[in-house]
Each structure stands twice: as C-alpha cells, then as structure tokens.
PDB file of C-alpha atoms in Angstrom:
ATOM      1  CA  MET Q   1      15.049  26.559  -9.231  1.00  0.00           C
ATOM      2  CA  ILE Q   2      16.035  27.271 -12.366  1.00  0.00           C
ATOM      3  CA  ARG Q   3      17.570  30.769 -12.764  1.00  0.00           C
ATOM      4  CA  SER Q   4      17.449  32.785 -15.135  1.00  0.00           C
ATOM      5  CA  LEU Q   5      21.051  34.498 -17.396  1.00  0.00           C
ATOM      6  CA  ILE Q   6      20.379  38.178 -19.765  1.00  0.00           C
ATOM      7  CA  ILE Q   7      23.345  39.081 -21.288  1.00  0.00           C
ATOM      8  CA  SER Q   8      23.488  42.514 -23.023  1.00  0.00           C
ATOM      9  CA  GLY Q   9      24.023  42.770 -27.027  1.00  0.00           C
ATOM     10  CA  ALA Q  10      27.607  44.024 -26.627  1.00  0.00           C
ATOM     11  CA  LEU Q  11      28.471  41.128 -24.172  1.00  0.00           C
ATOM     12  CA  ALA Q  12      26.794  38.760 -26.413  1.00  0.00           C
ATOM     13  CA  GLY Q  13      28.974  39.775 -29.454  1.00  0.00           C
ATOM     14  CA  ALA Q  14      32.195  39.956 -27.177  1.00  0.00           C
ATOM     15  CA  LEU Q  15      31.477  36.352 -26.070  1.00  0.00           C
ATOM     16  CA  SER Q  16      30.658  35.024 -29.588  1.00  0.00           C
ATOM     17  CA  LEU Q  17      34.494  37.015 -31.254  1.00  0.00           C
ATOM     18  CA  THR Q  18      36.147  34.940 -28.432  1.00  0.00           C
ATOM     19  CA  ALA Q  19      34.442  31.843 -29.735  1.00  0.00           C
ATOM     20  CA  CYS Q  20      35.308  32.408 -33.301  1.00  0.00           C
ATOM     21  CA  GLU Q  21      39.068  32.783 -32.457  1.00  0.00           C
ATOM     22  CA  ARG Q  22      39.224  30.234 -30.083  1.00  0.00           C
ATOM     23  CA  LEU Q  23      37.927  28.266 -32.662  1.00  0.00           C
ATOM     24  CA  PHE Q  24      39.689  29.481 -35.743  1.00  0.00           C
ATOM     25  CA  GLU Q  25      43.253  28.994 -33.052  1.00  0.00           C
ATOM     26  CA  LYS Q  26      42.165  24.745 -32.583  1.00  0.00           C
ATOM     27  CA  THR Q  27      41.126  24.262 -36.231  1.00  0.00           C
ATOM     28  CA  GLY Q  28      45.062  25.699 -37.206  1.00  0.00           C
ATOM     29  CA  ASP Q  29      46.210  23.223 -34.709  1.00  0.00           C
ATOM     30  CA  PRO Q  30      46.488  19.808 -36.003  1.00  0.00           C
ATOM     31  CA  VAL Q  31      48.095  18.545 -32.846  1.00  0.00           C
ATOM     32  CA  GLU Q  32      45.680  19.698 -31.003  1.00  0.00           C
ATOM     33  CA  THR Q  33      42.931  18.734 -32.832  1.00  0.00           C
ATOM     34  CA  ALA Q  34      44.153  15.011 -32.949  1.00  0.00           C
ATOM     35  CA  ALA Q  35      44.184  15.010 -29.208  1.00  0.00           C
ATOM     36  CA  VAL Q  36      40.760  16.040 -29.420  1.00  0.00           C
ATOM     37  CA  ASP Q  37      39.603  13.206 -31.663  1.00  0.00           C
ATOM     38  CA  GLU Q  38      41.681  11.110 -29.629  1.00  0.00           C
ATOM     39  CA  VAL Q  39      39.347  11.653 -26.353  1.00  0.00           C
ATOM     40  CA  SER Q  40      36.170  11.490 -28.136  1.00  0.00           C
ATOM     41  CA  GLY Q  41      37.283   8.220 -30.274  1.00  0.00           C
ATOM     42  CA  GLU Q  42      36.424   4.517 -29.686  1.00  0.00           C
ATOM     43  CA  ASP Q  43      37.820   4.523 -26.031  1.00  0.00           C
ATOM     44  CA  THR Q  44      35.289   6.634 -25.138  1.00  0.00           C
ATOM     45  CA  VAL Q  45      32.369   4.429 -23.126  1.00  0.00           C
ATOM     46  CA  SER Q  46      28.588   5.236 -23.992  1.00  0.00           C
ATOM     47  CA  PRO Q  47      26.576   5.796 -20.872  1.00  0.00           C
ATOM     48  CA  ALA Q  48      23.498   3.681 -22.511  1.00  0.00           C
ATOM     49  CA  SER Q  49      26.583   0.825 -22.467  1.00  0.00           C
ATOM     50  CA  ALA Q  50      27.360   1.218 -19.068  1.00  0.00           C
ATOM     51  CA  ASP Q  51      26.009  -2.039 -17.145  1.00  0.00           C
ATOM     52  CA  LEU Q  52      23.611  -1.005 -14.518  1.00  0.00           C
ATOM     53  CA  PRO Q  53      23.305  -2.576 -11.548  1.00  0.00           C
ATOM     54  CA  VAL Q  54      20.740  -5.294 -11.068  1.00  0.00           C
ATOM     55  CA  ARG Q  55      18.597  -4.649  -7.978  1.00  0.00           C
ATOM     56  CA  PRO Q  56      16.600  -8.014  -6.627  1.00  0.00           C
ATOM     57  CA  GLU Q  57      13.110  -7.495  -6.160  1.00  0.00           C
ATOM     58  CA  ALA Q  58      10.555  -8.199  -3.372  1.00  0.00           C
ATOM     59  CA  ALA Q  59       8.653 -11.835  -3.030  1.00  0.00           C
ATOM     60  CA  ALA Q  60       5.482 -12.614  -2.515  1.00  0.00           C
ATOM     61  CA  ALA Q  61       3.774 -15.832  -0.972  1.00  0.00           C
ATOM     62  CA  GLY Q  62       0.986 -17.559   0.200  1.00  0.00           C
ATOM     63  CA  ALA Q  63       0.619 -18.010   3.678  1.00  0.00           C
ATOM     64  CA  THR Q  64       0.054 -20.731   5.170  1.00  0.00           C
ATOM     65  CA  ILE Q  65      -3.899 -20.300   6.916  1.00  0.00           C
ATOM     66  CA  ASP Q  66      -4.525 -22.492  10.025  1.00  0.00           C
ATOM     67  CA  TRP Q  67      -8.503 -23.701   8.545  1.00  0.00           C
ATOM     68  CA  GLU Q  68      -9.080 -25.932  11.471  1.00  0.00           C
ATOM     69  CA  ALA Q  69      -8.199 -23.322  13.954  1.00  0.00           C
ATOM     70  CA  ALA Q  70     -11.414 -20.834  11.674  1.00  0.00           C
ATOM     71  CA  ARG Q  71     -13.380 -23.892  11.666  1.00  0.00           C
ATOM     72  CA  ARG Q  72     -13.418 -24.341  15.105  1.00  0.00           C
ATOM     73  CA  ASP Q  73     -14.027 -20.495  16.461  1.00  0.00           C
ATOM     74  CA  LEU Q  74     -16.981 -20.223  14.033  1.00  0.00           C
ATOM     75  CA  ALA Q  75     -18.816 -23.265  15.366  1.00  0.00           C
ATOM     76  CA  ALA Q  76     -18.250 -21.875  18.907  1.00  0.00           C
ATOM     77  CA  ARG Q  77     -20.051 -18.583  17.939  1.00  0.00           C
ATOM     78  CA  THR Q  78     -23.995 -19.139  18.988  1.00  0.00           C
ATOM     79  CA  SER Q  79     -26.982 -18.265  17.337  1.00  0.00           C
ATOM     80  CA  ASP Q  80     -27.775 -15.220  18.650  1.00  0.00           C
ATOM     81  CA  ASP Q  81     -24.660 -13.800  18.466  1.00  0.00           C
ATOM     82  CA  LEU Q  82     -24.776 -14.585  14.242  1.00  0.00           C
ATOM     83  CA  GLU Q  83     -28.548 -13.396  14.020  1.00  0.00           C
ATOM     84  CA  GLY Q  84     -28.456  -9.845  12.279  1.00  0.00           C
ATOM     85  CA  SER Q  85     -24.969 -10.521  11.633  1.00  0.00           C
ATOM     86  CA  PHE Q  86     -23.423 -10.046   7.796  1.00  0.00           C
ATOM     87  CA  GLN Q  87     -22.452 -13.974   7.322  1.00  0.00           C
ATOM     88  CA  VAL Q  88     -20.327 -15.224   4.500  1.00  0.00           C
ATOM     89  CA  GLN Q  89     -20.463 -18.179   2.953  1.00  0.00           C
ATOM     90  CA  SER Q  90     -18.298 -21.070   4.433  1.00  0.00           C
ATOM     91  CA  GLY Q  91     -16.966 -24.176   2.582  1.00  0.00           C
ATOM     92  CA  GLU Q  92     -15.166 -24.325  -0.876  1.00  0.00           C
ATOM     93  CA  VAL Q  93     -16.219 -21.499  -2.611  1.00  0.00           C
ATOM     94  CA  ALA Q  94     -15.605 -19.255   0.651  1.00  0.00           C
ATOM     95  CA  PRO Q  95     -12.449 -16.798   0.420  1.00  0.00           C
ATOM     96  CA  PRO Q  96      -9.003 -17.873   0.604  1.00  0.00           C
ATOM     97  CA  VAL Q  97      -8.858 -16.467   3.917  1.00  0.00           C
ATOM     98  CA  PRO Q  98     -10.550 -16.961   7.321  1.00  0.00           C
ATOM     99  CA  VAL Q  99     -13.370 -13.809   6.820  1.00  0.00           C
ATOM    100  CA  PHE Q 100     -13.653 -10.987   9.903  1.00  0.00           C
ATOM    101  CA  LEU Q 101     -16.665  -8.602   9.816  1.00  0.00           C
ATOM    102  CA  PRO Q 102     -18.382  -6.670  12.382  1.00  0.00           C
ATOM    103  CA  SER Q 103     -20.557  -9.049  15.095  1.00  0.00           C
ATOM    104  CA  GLY Q 104     -23.349  -7.081  15.000  1.00  0.00           C
ATOM    105  CA  PRO Q 105     -25.452  -6.006  12.439  1.00  0.00           C
ATOM    106  CA  VAL Q 106     -24.287  -3.019  10.556  1.00  0.00           C
ATOM    107  CA  ALA Q 107     -26.777  -0.559   9.350  1.00  0.00           C
ATOM    108  CA  VAL Q 108     -27.725   2.818   7.706  1.00  0.00           C
ATOM    109  CA  GLN Q 109     -30.082   5.297   8.864  1.00  0.00           C
ATOM    110  CA  SER Q 110     -32.865   3.267   6.414  1.00  0.00           C
ATOM    111  CA  GLY Q 111     -32.405   0.167   8.490  1.00  0.00           C
ATOM    112  CA  GLU Q 112     -31.268  -1.817   5.881  1.00  0.00           C
ATOM    113  CA  VAL Q 113     -28.037  -3.624   6.089  1.00  0.00           C
ATOM    114  CA  ALA Q 114     -25.761  -1.888   3.575  1.00  0.00           C
ATOM    115  CA  ILE Q 115     -22.337  -3.688   3.298  1.00  0.00           C
ATOM    116  CA  ARG Q 116     -20.776  -4.753  -0.085  1.00  0.00           C
ATOM    117  CA  PHE Q 117     -18.069  -7.537   0.290  1.00  0.00           C
ATOM    118  CA  GLN Q 118     -15.811  -8.971  -2.821  1.00  0.00           C
ATOM    119  CA  PRO Q 119     -13.757 -12.257  -2.710  1.00  0.00           C
ATOM    120  CA  THR Q 120     -10.694 -11.689  -4.419  1.00  0.00           C
ATOM    121  CA  ASP Q 121      -7.863 -13.885  -5.525  1.00  0.00           C
ATOM    122  CA  ASP Q 122      -6.029 -13.649  -2.063  1.00  0.00           C
ATOM    123  CA  GLY Q 123      -8.518 -12.446   0.310  1.00  0.00           C
ATOM    124  CA  TYR Q 124     -11.936 -10.624   0.423  1.00  0.00           C
ATOM    125  CA  TYR Q 125     -13.033  -6.868   0.370  1.00  0.00           C
ATOM    126  CA  ALA Q 126     -15.731  -5.603   2.174  1.00  0.00           C
ATOM    127  CA  TRP Q 127     -17.059  -1.921   2.844  1.00  0.00           C
ATOM    128  CA  PHE Q 128     -19.769  -0.239   5.117  1.00  0.00           C
ATOM    129  CA  PRO Q 129     -20.592   3.337   5.701  1.00  0.00           C
ATOM    130  CA  GLY Q 130     -20.791   5.089   8.828  1.00  0.00           C
ATOM    131  CA  ASP Q 131     -22.316   8.456  10.044  1.00  0.00           C
ATOM    132  CA  ALA Q 132     -19.220   9.957  11.147  1.00  0.00           C
ATOM    133  CA  TYR Q 133     -16.898   7.486   8.540  1.00  0.00           C
ATOM    134  CA  ASP Q 134     -17.028   4.549   6.236  1.00  0.00           C
ATOM    135  CA  ILE Q 135     -14.984   1.143   7.321  1.00  0.00           C
ATOM    136  CA  ILE Q 136     -13.279  -1.353   4.877  1.00  0.00           C
ATOM    137  CA  VAL Q 137     -12.308  -4.321   5.758  1.00  0.00           C
ATOM    138  CA  ASN Q 138      -9.540  -6.356   3.743  1.00  0.00           C
ATOM    139  CA  GLY Q 139      -8.094  -9.727   4.138  1.00  0.00           C
ATOM    140  CA  THR Q 140      -4.808 -11.270   2.710  1.00  0.00           C
ATOM    141  CA  ASN Q 141      -3.011 -14.604   1.826  1.00  0.00           C
ATOM    142  CA  VAL Q 142      -0.432 -12.611   0.638  1.00  0.00           C
ATOM    143  CA  VAL Q 143       3.278 -12.264   2.201  1.00  0.00           C
ATOM    144  CA  ILE Q 144       5.863  -9.280   1.276  1.00  0.00           C
ATOM    145  CA  THR Q 145       9.489 -10.267   1.794  1.00  0.00           C
ATOM    146  CA  GLU Q 146      12.244  -8.326   0.785  1.00  0.00           C
ATOM    147  CA  PRO Q 147      15.453  -9.538  -0.183  1.00  0.00           C
ATOM    148  CA  GLY Q 148      17.460 -11.963   1.792  1.00  0.00           C
ATOM    149  CA  GLN Q 149      14.637 -11.744   4.546  1.00  0.00           C
ATOM    150  CA  THR Q 150      12.741 -14.706   6.002  1.00  0.00           C
ATOM    151  CA  VAL Q 151       8.751 -14.412   6.965  1.00  0.00           C
ATOM    152  CA  ALA Q 152       8.218 -13.094   9.785  1.00  0.00           C
ATOM    153  CA  PRO Q 153       5.960 -14.799  12.455  1.00  0.00           C
ATOM    154  CA  ARG Q 154       2.448 -13.127  12.568  1.00  0.00           C
ATOM    155  CA  THR Q 155       1.077 -11.893  15.216  1.00  0.00           C
ATOM    156  CA  GLU Q 156      -1.995 -11.035  16.799  1.00  0.00           C
ATOM    157  CA  ASN Q 157      -1.137  -7.330  18.044  1.00  0.00           C
ATOM    158  CA  PHE Q 158      -3.160  -4.321  16.623  1.00  0.00           C
ATOM    159  CA  ILE Q 159      -1.246  -2.020  15.048  1.00  0.00           C
ATOM    160  CA  PHE Q 160      -2.568   1.623  14.990  1.00  0.00           C
ATOM    161  CA  ALA Q 161      -1.861   4.076  12.266  1.00  0.00           C
ATOM    162  CA  PRO Q 162      -3.052   7.313  11.422  1.00  0.00           C
ATOM    163  CA  THR Q 163      -3.626   8.387   7.683  1.00  0.00           C
ATOM    164  CA  THR Q 164      -4.535  10.925   4.958  1.00  0.00           C
ATOM    165  CA  THR Q 165      -7.920  10.087   5.071  1.00  0.00           C
ATOM    166  CA  GLY Q 166      -8.521   8.903   8.925  1.00  0.00           C
ATOM    167  CA  ALA Q 167      -7.039   5.836  10.616  1.00  0.00           C
ATOM    168  CA  GLN Q 168      -6.360   2.148  10.053  1.00  0.00           C
ATOM    169  CA  VAL Q 169      -5.448  -1.019  12.013  1.00  0.00           C
ATOM    170  CA  SER Q 170      -4.019  -3.782  10.949  1.00  0.00           C
ATOM    171  CA  PHE Q 171      -3.295  -7.348  12.547  1.00  0.00           C
ATOM    172  CA  SER Q 172      -3.009 -10.944  12.092  1.00  0.00           C
ATOM    173  CA  ARG Q 173      -4.561 -14.506  12.245  1.00  0.00           C
ATOM    174  CA  TYR Q 174      -4.568 -17.988  11.437  1.00  0.00           C
ATOM    175  CA  GLY Q 175      -2.163 -17.194   9.210  1.00  0.00           C
ATOM    176  CA  ALA Q 176      -3.900 -14.272   7.412  1.00  0.00           C
ATOM    177  CA  ASP Q 177      -3.276 -10.496   7.487  1.00  0.00           C
ATOM    178  CA  TYR Q 178      -6.008  -8.033   7.890  1.00  0.00           C
ATOM    179  CA  LEU Q 179      -6.171  -4.543   7.719  1.00  0.00           C
ATOM    180  CA  VAL Q 180      -9.044  -1.995   8.821  1.00  0.00           C
ATOM    181  CA  GLU Q 181      -9.430   1.102   7.293  1.00  0.00           C
ATOM    182  CA  PHE Q 182     -11.427   4.470   8.537  1.00  0.00           C
ATOM    183  CA  GLU Q 183     -12.203   7.262   5.529  1.00  0.00           C
ATOM    184  CA  CYS Q 184     -13.462  10.433   7.636  1.00  0.00           C
ATOM    185  CA  LYS Q 185     -16.797  11.750   6.073  1.00  0.00           C
ATOM    186  CA  GLU Q 186     -15.409  15.258   7.300  1.00  0.00           C
ATOM    187  CA  LEU Q 187     -12.146  17.435   8.317  1.00  0.00           C
ATOM    188  CA  VAL Q 188     -11.141  18.870  11.868  1.00  0.00           C
ATOM    189  CA  ASN Q 189      -9.097  21.840  10.820  1.00  0.00           C
ATOM    190  CA  GLY Q 190      -7.829  20.444   7.781  1.00  0.00           C
ATOM    191  CA  MET Q 191      -6.822  16.848   9.592  1.00  0.00           C
ATOM    192  CA  PRO Q 192      -9.464  13.770   9.591  1.00  0.00           C
ATOM    193  CA  GLU Q 193     -10.078  13.357  13.005  1.00  0.00           C
ATOM    194  CA  CYS Q 194     -13.222  11.247  13.335  1.00  0.00           C
ATOM    195  CA  ILE Q 195     -11.725   8.414  15.214  1.00  0.00           C
ATOM    196  CA  THR Q 196      -9.370   7.782  18.025  1.00  0.00           C
ATOM    197  CA  GLU Q 197      -7.206   4.769  18.716  1.00  0.00           C
ATOM    198  CA  ASP Q 198      -9.020   3.334  21.123  1.00  0.00           C
ATOM    199  CA  GLU Q 199     -12.129   3.308  19.257  1.00  0.00           C
ATOM    200  CA  ALA Q 200     -10.199   2.379  16.150  1.00  0.00           C
ATOM    201  CA  VAL Q 201      -8.397  -0.650  17.990  1.00  0.00           C
ATOM    202  CA  ALA Q 202     -11.819  -1.774  19.979  1.00  0.00           C
ATOM    203  CA  PHE Q 203     -13.641  -1.978  16.795  1.00  0.00           C
ATOM    204  CA  ALA Q 204     -11.072  -4.316  15.303  1.00  0.00           C
ATOM    205  CA  ARG Q 205     -11.289  -6.459  17.979  1.00  0.00           C
ATOM    206  CA  ASP Q 206     -14.495  -6.903  17.746  1.00  0.00           C
ATOM    207  CA  LEU Q 207     -14.685  -7.960  14.060  1.00  0.00           C
ATOM    208  CA  ALA Q 208     -15.671 -11.678  14.628  1.00  0.00           C
ATOM    209  CA  ILE Q 209     -14.916 -14.616  12.094  1.00  0.00           C
ATOM    210  CA  SER Q 210     -18.191 -14.651   9.330  1.00  0.00           C
ATOM    211  CA  GLY Q 211     -16.884 -17.331   7.123  1.00  0.00           C
ATOM    212  CA  THR Q 212     -14.386 -20.156   6.486  1.00  0.00           C
ATOM    213  CA  ARG Q 213     -13.328 -22.960   4.318  1.00  0.00           C
TER     214      ARG Q 213
END
C-alpha cells in the first residue's frame, strides 16, 4: 500500500530553508566535501557490476519406452473390444509414446464420434467432449529432473488432484507419463464439482492402449 504524505506550504518552506542552509554549510567545508567525493569515487561498486549467482536449470530427457510390452498388450485386445473404439495407426508413424484412449466409443448427443487427436513431438494430445465435462488426455516421453536429481522410477499409481477447472489424474505406463484432465462445463457455488475422485480415477483406469510403435 502506498501512503501519500501532504506537507503544508509553511512547513515545506521551512524544510526548503533548512536544506539550503545545510547545502551552504557543506559547500563551505572543503574537508567534508572531499570526504563525500571520496565515498562516491571509483571504490563504489555499482549494483549492475555485481556478479549474480548462477542457478542450475531443470533438465529434460527422453524416457525409455517398453515398446515390446505395449505391442503385446495391444495384440491382446480382442476384436470385440476394439469395435467402435477410436484407433490410432500403429507402426513407425505412431506417436513417440503408446497411446491410451477410452476403451469404448466416445460419442456426443448426435451419435457421432467426437474426438480430436493430435500427435506431438514428445507424445500426443486427445480431446473429446462430454455433457458435464470435457476430457483431455496427454501422453509424453519427456522426463523433467531437478538439478542434482536422478530420474525417479516410473510407477503405475493413479494420482488424483483437483484443479481450478475440474480435476486431473496422472499415471505412468511403459515408461511414459500420462495426464487425464476433466474440465467442468458448469460450477457449483463457484467450484468445479462435476466429477468425483472415484469417478476420475475409474475413467483413467479404463483407458486402453489404442496404438503403439
């Protein structure tokens, strides 16, 4: 908070006069003036010339993907299981991580499958709408490590966290990391309460491998 200080005219004149008197006193004293000049001379270190500490930055590295296990799990899905679900082309043109998507068909009220799928340099992005919330699934092979830290072992635990727009669930599989986000269409008393933790984790668990290299 910035406070304003208002000085009356008489008080301002008094302060100005006192300042002038001090100025004349300092000008007439060569010893004191020399002392001031000496302090403000070459020995003064400029803040701009001071060396700032160099802080190490976090490092990004590519994860090691277990492609063999991913291909084995994709081959284990039956034709009935694959029917109606969104499939991603496998092989060398597939994204750089195994793709997880809903195991069943994703449809809007019109009955048409509505999903946006986009491969990226480090993984993929998938978006599809819902009545109460939209869902975003991201997969990445990038691992961020703090300075001086080693890459933590990947786990398959499903980690839930509320967000300002809904909720998210993260997990790892085959060495890659995945994030499922739920964006609420409406707020309840100003809070995004369109999905519970159990529902969000159950949806993430139900994701199935849909493509791999």
